[in-house]
Short mmCIF file of C-alpha atoms in Angstrom, two decimals:
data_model
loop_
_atom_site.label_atom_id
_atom_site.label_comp_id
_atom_site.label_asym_id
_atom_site.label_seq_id
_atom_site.Cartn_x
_atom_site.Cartn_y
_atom_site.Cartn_z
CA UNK Z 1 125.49 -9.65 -26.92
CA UNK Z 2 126.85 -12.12 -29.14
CA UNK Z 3 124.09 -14.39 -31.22
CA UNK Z 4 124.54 -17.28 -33.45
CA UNK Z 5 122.43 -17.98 -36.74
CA UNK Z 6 121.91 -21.79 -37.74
CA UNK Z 7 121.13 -22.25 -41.37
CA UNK Z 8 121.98 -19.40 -43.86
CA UNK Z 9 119.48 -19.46 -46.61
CA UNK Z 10 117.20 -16.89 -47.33
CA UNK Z 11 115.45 -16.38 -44.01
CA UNK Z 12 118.48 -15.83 -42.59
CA UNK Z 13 119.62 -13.57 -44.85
CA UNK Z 14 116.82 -11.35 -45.85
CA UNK Z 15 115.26 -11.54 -41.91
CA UNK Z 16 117.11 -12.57 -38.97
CA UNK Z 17 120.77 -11.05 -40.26
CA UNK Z 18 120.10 -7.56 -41.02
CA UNK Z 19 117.85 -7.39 -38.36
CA UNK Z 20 120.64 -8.41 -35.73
CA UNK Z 21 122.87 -5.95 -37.27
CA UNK Z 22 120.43 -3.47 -37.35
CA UNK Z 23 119.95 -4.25 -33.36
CA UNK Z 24 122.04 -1.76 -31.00
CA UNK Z 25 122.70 -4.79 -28.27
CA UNK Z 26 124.20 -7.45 -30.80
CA UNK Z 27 127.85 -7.31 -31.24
CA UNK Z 28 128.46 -9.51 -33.33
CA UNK Z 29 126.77 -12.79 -35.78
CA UNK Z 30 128.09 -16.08 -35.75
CA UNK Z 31 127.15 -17.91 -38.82
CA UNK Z 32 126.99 -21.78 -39.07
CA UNK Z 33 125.64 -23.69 -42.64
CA UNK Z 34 126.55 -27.67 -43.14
CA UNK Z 35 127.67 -25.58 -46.61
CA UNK Z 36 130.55 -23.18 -45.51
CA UNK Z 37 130.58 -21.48 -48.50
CA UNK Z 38 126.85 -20.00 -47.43
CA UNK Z 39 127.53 -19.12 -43.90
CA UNK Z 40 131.17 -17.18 -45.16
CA UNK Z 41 129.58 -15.37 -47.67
CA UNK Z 42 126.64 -13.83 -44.71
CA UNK Z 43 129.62 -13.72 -42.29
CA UNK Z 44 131.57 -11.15 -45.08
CA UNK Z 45 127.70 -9.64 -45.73
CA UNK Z 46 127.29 -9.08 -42.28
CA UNK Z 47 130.83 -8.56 -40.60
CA UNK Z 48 130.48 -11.59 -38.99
CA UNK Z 49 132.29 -14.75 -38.64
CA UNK Z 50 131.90 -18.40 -39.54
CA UNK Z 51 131.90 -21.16 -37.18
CA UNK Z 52 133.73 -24.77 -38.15
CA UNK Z 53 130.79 -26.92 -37.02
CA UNK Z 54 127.62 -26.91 -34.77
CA UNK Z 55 129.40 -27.77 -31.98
CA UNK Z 56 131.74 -24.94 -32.16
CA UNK Z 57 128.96 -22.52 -31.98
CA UNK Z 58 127.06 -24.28 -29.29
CA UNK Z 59 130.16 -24.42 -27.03
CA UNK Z 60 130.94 -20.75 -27.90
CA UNK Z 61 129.57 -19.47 -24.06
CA UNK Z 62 130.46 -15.75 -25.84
CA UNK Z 63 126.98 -16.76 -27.68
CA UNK Z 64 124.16 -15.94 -25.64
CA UNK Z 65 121.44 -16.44 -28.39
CA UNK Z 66 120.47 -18.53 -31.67
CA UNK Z 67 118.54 -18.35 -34.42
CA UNK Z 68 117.54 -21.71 -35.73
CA UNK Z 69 116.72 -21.07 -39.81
CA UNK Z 70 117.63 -24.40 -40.45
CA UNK Z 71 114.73 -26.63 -43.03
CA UNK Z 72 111.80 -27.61 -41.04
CA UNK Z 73 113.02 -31.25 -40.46
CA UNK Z 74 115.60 -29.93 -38.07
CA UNK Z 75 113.92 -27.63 -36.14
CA UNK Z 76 113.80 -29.80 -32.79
CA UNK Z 77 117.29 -30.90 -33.15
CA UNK Z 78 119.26 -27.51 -33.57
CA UNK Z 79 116.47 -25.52 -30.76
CA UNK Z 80 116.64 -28.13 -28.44
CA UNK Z 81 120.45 -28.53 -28.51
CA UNK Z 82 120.87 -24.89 -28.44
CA UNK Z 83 118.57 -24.68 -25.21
CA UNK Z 84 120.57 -27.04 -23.41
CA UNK Z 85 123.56 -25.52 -24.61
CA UNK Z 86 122.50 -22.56 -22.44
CA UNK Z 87 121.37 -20.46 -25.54
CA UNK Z 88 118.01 -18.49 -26.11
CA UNK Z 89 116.85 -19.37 -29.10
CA UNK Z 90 114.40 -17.85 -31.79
CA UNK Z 91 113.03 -20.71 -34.03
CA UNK Z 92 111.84 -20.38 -37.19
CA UNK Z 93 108.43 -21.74 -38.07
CA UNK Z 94 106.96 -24.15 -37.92
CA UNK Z 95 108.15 -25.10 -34.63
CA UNK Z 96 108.69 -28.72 -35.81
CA UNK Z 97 107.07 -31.37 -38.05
CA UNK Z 98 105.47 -33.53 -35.56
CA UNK Z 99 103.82 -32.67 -32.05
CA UNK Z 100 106.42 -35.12 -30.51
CA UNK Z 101 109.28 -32.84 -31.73
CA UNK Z 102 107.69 -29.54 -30.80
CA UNK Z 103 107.21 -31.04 -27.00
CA UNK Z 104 110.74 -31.85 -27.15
CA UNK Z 105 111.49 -28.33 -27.93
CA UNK Z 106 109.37 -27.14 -25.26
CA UNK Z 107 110.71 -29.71 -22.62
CA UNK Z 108 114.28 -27.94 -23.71
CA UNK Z 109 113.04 -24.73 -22.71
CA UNK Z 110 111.78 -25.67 -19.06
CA UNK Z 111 114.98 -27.48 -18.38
CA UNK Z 112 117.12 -24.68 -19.61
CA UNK Z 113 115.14 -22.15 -18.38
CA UNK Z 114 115.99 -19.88 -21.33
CA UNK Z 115 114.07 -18.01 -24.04
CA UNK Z 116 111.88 -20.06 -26.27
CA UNK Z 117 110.26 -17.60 -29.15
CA UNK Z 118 109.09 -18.75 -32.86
CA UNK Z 119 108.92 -16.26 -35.65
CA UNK Z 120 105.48 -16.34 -36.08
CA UNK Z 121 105.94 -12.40 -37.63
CA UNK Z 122 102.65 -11.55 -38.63
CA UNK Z 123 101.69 -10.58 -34.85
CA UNK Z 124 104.42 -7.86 -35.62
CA UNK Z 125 102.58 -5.88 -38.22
CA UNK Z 126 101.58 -2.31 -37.11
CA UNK Z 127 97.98 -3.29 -39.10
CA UNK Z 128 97.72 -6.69 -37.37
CA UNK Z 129 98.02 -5.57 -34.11
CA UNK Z 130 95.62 -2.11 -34.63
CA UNK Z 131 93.31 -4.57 -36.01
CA UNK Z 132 93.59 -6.74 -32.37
CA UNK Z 133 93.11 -3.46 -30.71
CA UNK Z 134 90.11 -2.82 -33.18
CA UNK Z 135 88.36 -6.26 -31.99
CA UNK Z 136 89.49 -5.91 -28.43
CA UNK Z 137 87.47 -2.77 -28.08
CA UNK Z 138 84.35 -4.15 -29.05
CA UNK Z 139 83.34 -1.29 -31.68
CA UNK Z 140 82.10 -3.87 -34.01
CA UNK Z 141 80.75 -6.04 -31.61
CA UNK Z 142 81.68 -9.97 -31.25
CA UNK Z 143 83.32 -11.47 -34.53
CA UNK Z 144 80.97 -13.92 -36.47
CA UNK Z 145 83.11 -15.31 -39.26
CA UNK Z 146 86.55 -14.58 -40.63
CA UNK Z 147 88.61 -15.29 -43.99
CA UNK Z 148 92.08 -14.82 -44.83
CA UNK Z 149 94.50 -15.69 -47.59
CA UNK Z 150 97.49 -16.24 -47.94
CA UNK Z 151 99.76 -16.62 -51.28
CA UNK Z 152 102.60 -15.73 -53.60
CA UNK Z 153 104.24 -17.07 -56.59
CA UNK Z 154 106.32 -19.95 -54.63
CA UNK Z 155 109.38 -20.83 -52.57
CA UNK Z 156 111.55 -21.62 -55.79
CA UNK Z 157 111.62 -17.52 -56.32
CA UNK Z 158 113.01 -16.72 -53.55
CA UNK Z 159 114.51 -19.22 -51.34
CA UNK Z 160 118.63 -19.71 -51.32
CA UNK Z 161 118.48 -22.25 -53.41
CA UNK Z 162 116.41 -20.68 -56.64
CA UNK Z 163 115.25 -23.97 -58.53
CA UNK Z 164 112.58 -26.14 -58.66
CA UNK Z 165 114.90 -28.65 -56.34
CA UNK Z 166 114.42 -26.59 -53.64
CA UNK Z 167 113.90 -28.18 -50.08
CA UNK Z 168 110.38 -26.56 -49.57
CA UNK Z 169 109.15 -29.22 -52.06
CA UNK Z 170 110.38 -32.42 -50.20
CA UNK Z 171 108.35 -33.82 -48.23
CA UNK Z 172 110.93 -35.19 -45.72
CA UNK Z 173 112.19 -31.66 -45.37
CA UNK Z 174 109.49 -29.11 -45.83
CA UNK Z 175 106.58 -31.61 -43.95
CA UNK Z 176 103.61 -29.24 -45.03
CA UNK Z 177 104.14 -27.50 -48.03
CA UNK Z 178 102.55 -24.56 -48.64
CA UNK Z 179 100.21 -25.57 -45.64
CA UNK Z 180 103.97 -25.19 -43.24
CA UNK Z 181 104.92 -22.22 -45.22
CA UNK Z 182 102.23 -19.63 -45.62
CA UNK Z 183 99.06 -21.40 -43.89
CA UNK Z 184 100.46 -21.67 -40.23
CA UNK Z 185 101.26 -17.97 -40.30
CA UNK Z 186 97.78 -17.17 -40.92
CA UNK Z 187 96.66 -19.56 -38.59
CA UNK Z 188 98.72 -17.89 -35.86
CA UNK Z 189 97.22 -14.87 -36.69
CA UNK Z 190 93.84 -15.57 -36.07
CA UNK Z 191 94.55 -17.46 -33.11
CA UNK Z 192 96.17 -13.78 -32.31
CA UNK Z 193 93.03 -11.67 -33.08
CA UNK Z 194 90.41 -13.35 -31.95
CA UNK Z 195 92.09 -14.65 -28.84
CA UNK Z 196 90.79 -18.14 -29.82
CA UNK Z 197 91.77 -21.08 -31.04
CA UNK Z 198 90.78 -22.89 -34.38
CA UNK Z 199 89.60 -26.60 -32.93
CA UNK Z 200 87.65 -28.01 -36.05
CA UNK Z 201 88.55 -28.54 -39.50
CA UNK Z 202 88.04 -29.33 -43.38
CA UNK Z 203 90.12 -28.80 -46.01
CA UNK Z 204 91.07 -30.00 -49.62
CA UNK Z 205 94.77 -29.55 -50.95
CA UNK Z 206 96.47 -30.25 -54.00
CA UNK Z 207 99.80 -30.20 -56.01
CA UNK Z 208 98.12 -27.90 -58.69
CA UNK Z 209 100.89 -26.33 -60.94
CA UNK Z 210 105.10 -26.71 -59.28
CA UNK Z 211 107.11 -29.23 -60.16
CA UNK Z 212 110.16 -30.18 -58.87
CA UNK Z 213 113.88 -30.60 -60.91
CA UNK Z 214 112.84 -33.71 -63.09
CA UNK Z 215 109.01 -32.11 -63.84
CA UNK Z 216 107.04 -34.40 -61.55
CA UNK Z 217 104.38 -32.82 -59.89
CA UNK Z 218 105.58 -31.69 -56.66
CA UNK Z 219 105.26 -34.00 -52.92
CA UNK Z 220 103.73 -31.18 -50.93
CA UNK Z 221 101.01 -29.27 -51.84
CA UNK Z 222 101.11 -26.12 -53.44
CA UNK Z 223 97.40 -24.80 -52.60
CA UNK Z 224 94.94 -25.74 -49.78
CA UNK Z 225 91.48 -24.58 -48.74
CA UNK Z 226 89.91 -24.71 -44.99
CA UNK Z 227 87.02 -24.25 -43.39
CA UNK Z 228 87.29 -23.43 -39.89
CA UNK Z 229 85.56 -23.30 -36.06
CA UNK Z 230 87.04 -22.10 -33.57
CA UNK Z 231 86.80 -22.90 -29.65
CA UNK Z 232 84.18 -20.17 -29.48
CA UNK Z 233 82.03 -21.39 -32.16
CA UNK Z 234 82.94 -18.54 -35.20
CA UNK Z 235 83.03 -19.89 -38.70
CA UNK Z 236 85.67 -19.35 -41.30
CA UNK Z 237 87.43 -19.70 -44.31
CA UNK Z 238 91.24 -19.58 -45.47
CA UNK Z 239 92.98 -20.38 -48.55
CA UNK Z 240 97.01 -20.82 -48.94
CA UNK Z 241 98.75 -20.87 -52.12
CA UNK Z 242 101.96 -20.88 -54.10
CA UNK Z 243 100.34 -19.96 -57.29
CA UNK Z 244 99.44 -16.22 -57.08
CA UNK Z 245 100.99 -15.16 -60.00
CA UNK Z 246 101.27 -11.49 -60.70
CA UNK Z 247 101.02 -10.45 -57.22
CA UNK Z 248 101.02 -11.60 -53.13
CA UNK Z 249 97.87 -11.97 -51.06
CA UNK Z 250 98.56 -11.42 -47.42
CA UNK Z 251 94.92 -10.38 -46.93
CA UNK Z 252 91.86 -10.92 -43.81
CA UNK Z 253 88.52 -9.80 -43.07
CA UNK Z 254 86.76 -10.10 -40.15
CA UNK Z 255 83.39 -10.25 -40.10
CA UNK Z 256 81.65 -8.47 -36.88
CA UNK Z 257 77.86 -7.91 -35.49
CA UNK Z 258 78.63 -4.11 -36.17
CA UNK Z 259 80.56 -4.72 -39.18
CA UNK Z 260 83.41 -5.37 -41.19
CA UNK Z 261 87.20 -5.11 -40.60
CA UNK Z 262 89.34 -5.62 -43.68
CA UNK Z 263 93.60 -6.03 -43.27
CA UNK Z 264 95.58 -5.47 -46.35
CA UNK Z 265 92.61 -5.77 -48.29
CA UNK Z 266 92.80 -2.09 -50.06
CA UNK Z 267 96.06 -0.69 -51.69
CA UNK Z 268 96.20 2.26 -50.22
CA UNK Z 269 94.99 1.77 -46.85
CA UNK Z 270 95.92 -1.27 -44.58
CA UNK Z 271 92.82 -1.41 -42.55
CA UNK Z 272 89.30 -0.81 -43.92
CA UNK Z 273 86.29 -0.61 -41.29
CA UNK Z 274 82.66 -0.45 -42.57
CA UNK Z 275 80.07 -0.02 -40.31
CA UNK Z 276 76.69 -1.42 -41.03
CA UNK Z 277 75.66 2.09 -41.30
CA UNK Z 278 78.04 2.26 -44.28
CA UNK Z 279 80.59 4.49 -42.61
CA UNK Z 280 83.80 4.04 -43.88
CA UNK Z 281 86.97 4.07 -41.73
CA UNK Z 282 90.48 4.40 -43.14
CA UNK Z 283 93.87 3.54 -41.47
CA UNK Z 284 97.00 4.60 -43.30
CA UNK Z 285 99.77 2.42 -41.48
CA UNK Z 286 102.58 0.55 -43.26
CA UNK Z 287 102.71 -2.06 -46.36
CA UNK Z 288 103.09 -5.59 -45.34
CA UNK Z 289 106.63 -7.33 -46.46
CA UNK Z 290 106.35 -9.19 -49.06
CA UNK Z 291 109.25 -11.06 -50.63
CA UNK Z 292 110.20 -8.41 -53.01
CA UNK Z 293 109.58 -5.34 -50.02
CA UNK Z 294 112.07 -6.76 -47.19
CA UNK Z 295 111.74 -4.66 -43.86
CA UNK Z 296 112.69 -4.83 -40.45
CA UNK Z 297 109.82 -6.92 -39.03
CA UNK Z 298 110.30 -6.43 -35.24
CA UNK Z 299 110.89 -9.98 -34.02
CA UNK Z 300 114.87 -9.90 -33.58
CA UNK Z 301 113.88 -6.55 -31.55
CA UNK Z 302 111.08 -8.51 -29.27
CA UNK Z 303 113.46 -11.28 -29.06
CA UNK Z 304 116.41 -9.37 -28.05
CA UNK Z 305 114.35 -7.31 -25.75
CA UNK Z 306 113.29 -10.56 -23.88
CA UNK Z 307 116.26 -11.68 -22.67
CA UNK Z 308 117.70 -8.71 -21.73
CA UNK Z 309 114.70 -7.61 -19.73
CA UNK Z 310 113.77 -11.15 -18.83
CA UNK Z 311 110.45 -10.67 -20.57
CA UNK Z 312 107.83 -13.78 -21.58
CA UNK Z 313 108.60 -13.61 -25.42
CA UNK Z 314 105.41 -12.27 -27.55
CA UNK Z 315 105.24 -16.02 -29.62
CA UNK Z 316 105.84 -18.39 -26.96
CA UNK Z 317 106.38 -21.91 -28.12
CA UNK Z 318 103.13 -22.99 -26.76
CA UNK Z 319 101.68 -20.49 -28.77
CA UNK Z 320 103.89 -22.50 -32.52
CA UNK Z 321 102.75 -25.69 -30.90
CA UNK Z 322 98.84 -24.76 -30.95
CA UNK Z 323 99.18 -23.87 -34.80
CA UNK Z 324 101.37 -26.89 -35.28
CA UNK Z 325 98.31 -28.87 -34.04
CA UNK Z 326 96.03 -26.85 -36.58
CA UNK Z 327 98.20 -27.12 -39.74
CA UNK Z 328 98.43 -31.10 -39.06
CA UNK Z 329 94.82 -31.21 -38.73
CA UNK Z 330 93.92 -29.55 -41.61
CA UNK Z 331 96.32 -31.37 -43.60
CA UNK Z 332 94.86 -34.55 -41.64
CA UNK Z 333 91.27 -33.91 -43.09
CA UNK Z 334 92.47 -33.06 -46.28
CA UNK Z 335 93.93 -36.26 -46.85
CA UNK Z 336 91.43 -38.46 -45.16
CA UNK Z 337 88.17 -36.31 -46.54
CA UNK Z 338 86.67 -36.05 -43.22
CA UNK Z 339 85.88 -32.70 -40.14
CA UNK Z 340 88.78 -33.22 -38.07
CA UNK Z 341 88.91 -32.02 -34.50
CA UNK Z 342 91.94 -30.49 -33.31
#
C-alpha cells in the first residue's frame, strides 16, 4: 500500500518514515510539509515523493493511509480531513488540544469507518508489555501505588527545528508543554498496566530553566509533578521534565501487595521484581529508545497490520482521548491549586 506522511519534522523522520520503509506492505511514502524544502529532502531520504499541497495528497485515492506528524494545534484538522478523505490514519499524540477537537476526530472515524490509531508507543515496549503480563498474573498481588518519570534534556535538541524557537514552546502550538510531550505518554501507560484509569488529580508545574529565541522564560512548562488516583482507588506519583541533563528517565515502579516491579529502573536489566521475601527477579529484554537510540518501535507495524487484517488498532482514539482528559486535568489543578476530578 501506498501511505502519506503530514508534517516532516523529526517524528516523521526519525519514527514514522523509516519505519514505513522498513514495512514489507508499503510501497511507497508520500511526503507533504507547508515547507517543501522539508518534505523533498525525506522524499530523496526515503525514495519517496513530494506532494504540491494537502489536497493533492488527500485526493491521491493511490493513498490508503496517513500519518498526521503535524504540531499539536493541527491534529484534528489534518486526522479528521484525512478520515473523510477515505484514509486510515495514525495520529501523533496528543490526539488534539482540546476534548472538542479530539471528539471531532473520533466523530471522523465513525463516519468514515476507517482506522483511527494514536502513537501512544510506550504500549509497544517488549518491557512494558512483560510488565502488563507481570500484573495481569497476579504474582505480586493487586497494585497499591505506582510512580513513573518521565524526562530528557528538551525538545530544542532534537526536534527539526534545533533552537530555542522551536514550536514545542508556544503555547498556541504545543498546548501542554512538557505535560503534551512526555507526561501523556506516561499517563497512557499506566492507564495500560493497570487497566485503570487515573480520575483524580494534583499537580504543580513550572517554566524552570528553557527559554525561548529572545531569553524569556518559556509559555509552557518545562517540569510538572502529579499526584494521582485512579478509578480503583491506587495512589501515585509522576514527574515530567525537560531538564534531565546528563541523561533520559523513562522509568516506573509499581508497587504490589507481594512486591515490587521496577521498568527501566536498572541499567542492565529492564524489569526488576523483588518479592517481599527479597527474591530478586531479572528480565534481560531490550533498551528503551531514547532520542539518541532510534529503533523500530512497532506502531507503523500494528498500524499497518490493522488495516490489512481489519483489526481494532492497539491505541484506539478513545484510548488518546482518556489521557487527553488526564493531561488537561492535571494541568487544570496545577494552575488553579486545587484536586481536580477527571
Amino acid at each position: 500500500m501506498k501511505v502519506g506522511i503530514i508534517g516532516c519534522g523529526s517524528i516523521a523522520k526519525h519514527r514514522h518514515a523509516p519505519e514505513y520503509k522498513g514495512n514489507p506492505y508499503i510501497d511507497e511514502i508520500v511526503f507533504y510539509d507547508r515547507n517543501r524544502d522539508r518534505a523533498q529532502a525525506l522524499a530523496d531520504l526515503f525514495n519517496g515523493r513530494v506532494a504540491e499541497s494537502l489536497d493533492e495528497l488527500l485526493e491521491d485515492k493511490s493513498i490508503e493511509a496517513i500519518s498526521d506528524c503535524s504540531s499539536n494545534e493541527t491534529h484534528h484538522i489534518f486526522s479528521t480531513k484525512a478520515l473523510l478523505s477515505g484514509k486510515h490514519v495514525l495520529a501523533e499524540k496528543p490526539i488534539s488540544l482540546t476534548i472538542a477537537q479530539a471528539n471531532e476526530i473520533l466523530e471522523a472515524e465513525k463516519q468514515s469507518g476507517k482506522v483511527l490509531m494514536v502513537d501512544h508507543n510506550q504500549r509497544f515496549t517488549r518491557a512494558h508489555q512483560k510488565a502488563k503480563e507481570i500484573i495481569a498474573s497476579d504474582e505480586l498481588g493487586k497494585v497499591l501505588t505506582f510512580k513513573t518519570t518521565f524526562g530528557h534534556n528538551g525538545p530544542e535538541h532534537w526536534s527539526i527545528n534545533s533552537t530555542n524557537s522551536t514550536w514545542f514552546f508556544k503555547k498556541d502550538r504545543s498546548g501542554f508543554g512538557v505535560a503534551g510531550d512526555l507526561g501523556i505518554h506516561k499517563v497512557d501507560l499506566i492507564h495500560y498496566l493497570l487497566g485503570d484509569e487515573i480520575k483524580q488529580v494534583s499537580a504543580f508545574q513550572g517554566s524552570l530553566d528553557k527559554v525561548d529565541e529572545h531569553g524569556n522564560p518559556i509559555e509552557v512548562c518545562d517540569n510538572i509533578v502529579c499526584n494521582l488516583k485512579t478509578q480503583s482507588g491506587r495512589l501515585g506519583t509522576a514527574s515530567f521534565s525537560w531538564t534531565y541533563y546528563g541523561e533520559e528517565d523513562n522509568s516506573t515502579i509499581i508497587y504490589c501487595e507481594k512486591g515490587i516491579l521496577k521498568i527501566y529502573h536498572n541499567e542492565l536489566y529492564q524489569i526488576e521484581v523483588i518479592k517481599e521475601n527479597g527474591e530478586r527477579i531479572h528480565y534481560q529484554l531490550e533498551a528503551i529508545q531514547t532520542n539518541d537510540n532510534q529503533t523500530n518501535s512497532g506502531v507503523i507495524d500494528a498500524f499497518v497490520r490493522s488495516i490489512r487484517l481489519g483489526e481494532k488498532p492497539i491505541i484506539s482514539g478513545e484510548d488518546a482521548l482518556a489521557s487527553l482528559r488526564v493531561v488537561l486535568g492535571i494541568l487544570e489543578a496545577a494552575e488553579t491549586e486545587q484536586v481536580v476530578r477527571i
